[in-house]
Amino acid sequence: MVQEVISLMCGTCGSLSEPVKMESEFFDIVGFENDVMEWSDYENEVPPLDAPHWVWSDRPPVQGQVRTVKVRHPFHMKAGEPFWMLYTPVSSSLNGWDSHPEEIELSSFVQCSIECVLERNDLKAWLRVKVLEVWMIKDFNNRFPARNGSNGYLDDFKMFGNPYIYLYRKWLFISAGAQGDLGVWGLVKQMDSQYHMLVYGDWGFHKNNAFGGNILLPKHQIEEWIKQAMQNNRYEKVE
């Protein structure tokens, strides 16, 4: 039996999304970023795919549930195959962790598989998915062994230069990009004067990926970035 493939079109150039390599030599989890999938409380009856407004779910996914979600480009997956998705609650899904840092510790990576397609067009699809695993980001420093982050992990941030840094308690959200066309970001947890990057993301016109793990970053590099961000008004501390 041939598995159905859900591959969606880029609204800008019309190209179809392509498979994402779901393994990494650097990270323990590879998946899609949160804005590729929107969570709902609908079951078999769903709004039209082009409906401008519908009610997002504020229920976090739970292992074993079957949920209805809406996906968009660059989503590409075969029905029945497991994949990972970064999940954030509604407010931070809409506005980012830098606007709602209190939701960082409510965020997770969720492993799903597609049970069926409810509706689809070239650009979007409503799916029923089975929730296979839910791993909370705040626990990644205990779940995964720390990897040495002295080489390579921060190269993309250096390429863009002068990252924005948002500090909330023990969390740093670091982002850098080029004129809204592509960029990278990282979620870093500070513990015992060390900096652990637990989530990394890279995005562009045809990718929106999120990676989970436990990367021990060079302390001098992060503290130098914080100093530069403060000097350049690219630093924000949120209470």
Short mmCIF file of C-alpha atoms in Angstrom, two decimals:
data_model
loop_
_atom_site.label_atom_id
_atom_site.label_comp_id
_atom_site.label_asym_id
_atom_site.label_seq_id
_atom_site.Cartn_x
_atom_site.Cartn_y
_atom_site.Cartn_z
CA MET A 1 0.00 0.00 0.00
CA VAL A 2 1.41 3.36 -1.08
CA GLN A 3 1.57 5.93 1.74
CA GLU A 4 -0.03 9.29 0.97
CA VAL A 5 2.46 12.16 0.88
CA ILE A 6 1.43 15.60 2.12
CA SER A 7 3.62 18.09 0.26
CA LEU A 8 2.46 21.71 0.17
CA MET A 9 3.18 24.62 -2.12
CA CYS A 10 5.14 27.77 -1.32
CA GLY A 11 2.76 30.72 -1.67
CA THR A 12 5.58 32.92 -3.01
CA CYS A 13 7.23 30.87 -5.75
CA GLY A 14 4.89 27.88 -6.18
CA SER A 15 7.51 25.21 -5.46
CA LEU A 16 6.51 22.14 -3.47
CA SER A 17 7.94 21.43 -0.03
CA GLU A 18 10.64 18.76 0.04
CA PRO A 19 11.47 16.06 2.59
CA VAL A 20 13.39 17.20 5.66
CA LYS A 21 16.23 15.04 6.89
CA MET A 22 14.98 14.00 10.32
CA GLU A 23 18.41 13.13 11.71
CA SER A 24 21.34 15.30 12.77
CA GLU A 25 24.88 14.56 13.88
CA PHE A 26 24.66 17.56 16.20
CA PHE A 27 21.16 17.35 17.75
CA ASP A 28 18.99 14.63 19.26
CA ILE A 29 15.71 15.83 17.69
CA VAL A 30 15.03 17.28 14.24
CA GLY A 31 11.59 18.57 13.37
CA PHE A 32 9.45 21.43 12.11
CA GLU A 33 9.14 24.77 13.84
CA ASN A 34 5.84 25.57 15.55
CA ASP A 35 4.31 27.87 12.92
CA VAL A 36 4.26 25.03 10.36
CA MET A 37 1.47 23.36 12.40
CA GLU A 38 -1.52 24.91 14.21
CA TRP A 39 -3.40 22.92 16.86
CA SER A 40 -7.19 22.87 17.11
CA ASP A 41 -9.97 21.26 19.16
CA TYR A 42 -11.96 20.27 16.07
CA GLU A 43 -12.50 16.64 15.25
CA ASN A 44 -13.91 15.60 11.87
CA GLU A 45 -15.66 18.87 11.02
CA VAL A 46 -13.14 21.64 10.30
CA PRO A 47 -13.36 25.23 9.01
CA PRO A 48 -12.57 25.92 5.35
CA LEU A 49 -8.85 25.92 4.65
CA ASP A 50 -8.98 29.58 3.63
CA ALA A 51 -11.06 30.72 6.63
CA PRO A 52 -9.32 33.86 7.98
CA HIS A 53 -10.28 33.15 11.59
CA TRP A 54 -10.79 29.99 13.61
CA VAL A 55 -10.24 29.03 17.25
CA TRP A 56 -6.76 27.77 18.13
CA SER A 57 -6.55 25.18 20.89
CA ASP A 58 -5.07 26.09 24.27
CA ARG A 59 -4.86 22.38 25.23
CA PRO A 60 -1.29 21.07 25.08
CA PRO A 61 -0.83 17.77 23.26
CA VAL A 62 -0.75 14.65 25.41
CA GLN A 63 0.78 11.31 24.49
CA GLY A 64 -1.83 8.96 23.02
CA GLN A 65 -4.24 11.66 21.88
CA VAL A 66 -5.51 12.01 18.34
CA ARG A 67 -5.68 15.70 17.43
CA THR A 68 -6.72 17.84 14.48
CA VAL A 69 -4.05 20.19 13.15
CA LYS A 70 -3.59 22.55 10.22
CA VAL A 71 -0.27 22.44 8.35
CA ARG A 72 1.35 24.67 5.74
CA HIS A 73 4.50 24.89 3.60
CA PRO A 74 7.24 23.69 4.12
CA PHE A 75 5.49 20.68 5.70
CA HIS A 76 6.28 17.44 3.85
CA MET A 77 5.53 14.04 5.34
CA LYS A 78 4.17 10.61 4.51
CA ALA A 79 1.04 9.40 6.30
CA GLY A 80 1.90 7.01 9.10
CA GLU A 81 5.56 8.04 9.45
CA PRO A 82 6.61 9.65 12.76
CA PHE A 83 7.89 13.22 12.77
CA TRP A 84 8.76 15.85 15.39
CA MET A 85 7.15 19.26 15.77
CA LEU A 86 8.04 22.10 18.13
CA TYR A 87 4.95 22.94 20.19
CA THR A 88 4.43 26.29 21.92
CA PRO A 89 1.24 27.52 23.62
CA VAL A 90 -1.06 29.87 21.73
CA SER A 91 0.31 33.24 22.84
CA SER A 92 3.93 32.44 22.07
CA SER A 93 2.90 30.68 18.84
CA LEU A 94 1.39 33.95 17.68
CA ASN A 95 3.90 36.41 19.12
CA GLY A 96 7.08 34.51 20.03
CA TRP A 97 8.86 33.55 23.24
CA ASP A 98 10.34 37.05 23.44
CA SER A 99 6.78 38.38 23.92
CA HIS A 100 5.61 35.52 26.17
CA PRO A 101 8.69 34.05 27.87
CA GLU A 102 6.50 32.61 30.63
CA GLU A 103 5.46 29.96 28.07
CA ILE A 104 8.99 28.65 27.46
CA GLU A 105 8.67 26.05 30.21
CA LEU A 106 5.27 24.98 28.81
CA SER A 107 6.77 24.29 25.38
CA SER A 108 7.79 20.89 24.06
CA PHE A 109 8.77 18.79 21.09
CA VAL A 110 5.90 16.54 20.05
CA GLN A 111 6.29 13.42 17.94
CA CYS A 112 3.27 12.72 15.73
CA SER A 113 2.14 10.55 12.86
CA ILE A 114 -0.57 11.35 10.33
CA GLU A 115 -3.70 9.24 10.75
CA CYS A 116 -5.71 10.78 7.92
CA VAL A 117 -6.16 13.88 5.77
CA LEU A 118 -9.44 15.71 6.40
CA GLU A 119 -9.05 18.45 3.78
CA ARG A 120 -6.22 19.78 1.66
CA ASN A 121 -5.44 22.15 -1.16
CA ASP A 122 -2.16 23.23 -2.73
CA LEU A 123 -1.15 25.45 0.19
CA LYS A 124 -2.63 23.96 3.39
CA ALA A 125 -4.11 20.80 4.89
CA TRP A 126 -6.23 19.75 7.85
CA LEU A 127 -4.88 16.49 9.33
CA ARG A 128 -5.72 14.09 12.11
CA VAL A 129 -2.50 13.14 13.89
CA LYS A 130 -1.63 10.68 16.64
CA VAL A 131 0.53 12.11 19.43
CA LEU A 132 3.29 9.56 20.02
CA GLU A 133 5.64 11.40 22.41
CA VAL A 134 5.73 14.72 24.27
CA TRP A 135 9.15 15.86 25.55
CA MET A 136 9.28 19.10 27.55
CA ILE A 137 12.07 21.46 26.51
CA LYS A 138 12.83 22.50 30.09
CA ASP A 139 13.98 18.92 30.78
CA PHE A 140 16.38 18.56 27.84
CA ASN A 141 19.47 19.29 29.94
CA ASN A 142 18.60 16.16 31.96
CA ARG A 143 17.19 14.08 29.09
CA PHE A 144 20.18 14.44 26.75
CA PRO A 145 23.91 14.26 27.55
CA ALA A 146 25.70 17.59 27.04
CA ARG A 147 27.66 17.92 23.82
CA ASN A 148 30.69 20.15 23.48
CA GLY A 149 29.60 23.27 21.58
CA SER A 150 33.03 24.82 21.02
CA ASN A 151 33.10 24.11 17.29
CA GLY A 152 30.49 24.92 14.69
CA TYR A 153 27.32 25.36 16.68
CA LEU A 154 27.42 29.17 16.67
CA ASP A 155 28.78 29.69 13.15
CA ASP A 156 25.42 30.73 11.68
CA PHE A 157 24.91 33.34 14.39
CA LYS A 158 28.38 34.71 13.65
CA MET A 159 27.53 34.86 9.94
CA PHE A 160 24.56 37.17 10.55
CA GLY A 161 26.32 39.13 13.33
CA ASN A 162 24.95 41.22 16.22
CA PRO A 163 22.19 38.89 17.44
CA TYR A 164 19.24 40.08 19.49
CA ILE A 165 19.22 38.62 23.00
CA TYR A 166 16.22 38.38 25.34
CA LEU A 167 16.84 37.31 28.92
CA TYR A 168 14.06 35.85 31.06
CA ARG A 169 15.18 34.38 34.39
CA LYS A 170 17.55 31.54 33.41
CA TRP A 171 16.53 31.57 29.73
CA LEU A 172 18.15 33.41 26.82
CA PHE A 173 16.42 33.65 23.46
CA ILE A 174 18.99 34.58 20.79
CA SER A 175 18.03 35.45 17.22
CA ALA A 176 19.82 36.73 14.13
CA GLY A 177 18.77 37.13 10.52
CA ALA A 178 19.14 38.85 7.17
CA GLN A 179 16.38 41.32 6.20
CA GLY A 180 13.56 38.91 7.03
CA ASP A 181 14.66 36.43 4.33
CA LEU A 182 16.46 33.87 6.46
CA GLY A 183 17.76 33.53 9.97
CA VAL A 184 18.60 31.43 13.00
CA TRP A 185 17.62 31.41 16.65
CA GLY A 186 18.48 29.52 19.80
CA LEU A 187 16.96 28.92 23.21
CA VAL A 188 19.67 28.75 25.87
CA LYS A 189 19.32 27.74 29.51
CA GLN A 190 21.81 29.12 32.02
CA MET A 191 22.78 26.71 34.79
CA ASP A 192 25.69 26.91 37.23
CA SER A 193 27.32 29.69 35.17
CA GLN A 194 27.18 27.53 32.05
CA TYR A 195 25.09 28.00 28.91
CA HIS A 196 23.18 25.06 27.41
CA MET A 197 21.46 25.51 24.03
CA LEU A 198 18.41 23.23 24.22
CA VAL A 199 16.66 24.35 21.03
CA TYR A 200 18.03 25.71 17.75
CA GLY A 201 16.05 26.88 14.73
CA ASP A 202 16.83 27.93 11.18
CA TRP A 203 14.37 29.37 8.71
CA GLY A 204 14.16 30.67 5.18
CA PHE A 205 11.72 30.75 2.27
CA HIS A 206 11.63 26.95 1.98
CA LYS A 207 12.61 25.74 5.44
CA ASN A 208 11.42 26.22 8.99
CA ASN A 209 13.26 23.69 11.12
CA ALA A 210 13.71 23.19 14.86
CA PHE A 211 16.36 21.06 16.57
CA GLY A 212 16.41 19.84 20.16
CA GLY A 213 19.36 18.72 22.25
CA ASN A 214 21.81 19.84 24.92
CA ILE A 215 24.77 21.81 23.58
CA LEU A 216 27.23 23.24 26.11
CA LEU A 217 28.22 26.59 24.58
CA PRO A 218 31.48 28.52 25.14
CA LYS A 219 30.83 30.81 28.08
CA HIS A 220 33.12 33.57 26.82
CA GLN A 221 31.30 33.73 23.47
CA ILE A 222 27.81 34.07 24.94
CA GLU A 223 28.90 36.66 27.49
CA GLU A 224 30.65 38.64 24.76
CA TRP A 225 27.44 38.59 22.72
CA ILE A 226 25.43 39.77 25.73
CA LYS A 227 27.89 42.65 26.21
CA GLN A 228 27.69 43.63 22.53
CA ALA A 229 23.89 43.37 22.50
CA MET A 230 23.65 45.68 25.52
CA GLN A 231 25.96 48.22 23.87
CA ASN A 232 24.00 48.11 20.59
CA ASN A 233 20.49 48.24 22.13
CA ARG A 234 19.83 44.68 20.98
CA TYR A 235 19.36 43.29 24.48
CA GLU A 236 16.18 43.03 26.50
CA LYS A 237 15.68 41.68 29.99
CA VAL A 238 12.12 40.58 30.71
CA GLU A 239 10.99 40.16 34.31
#
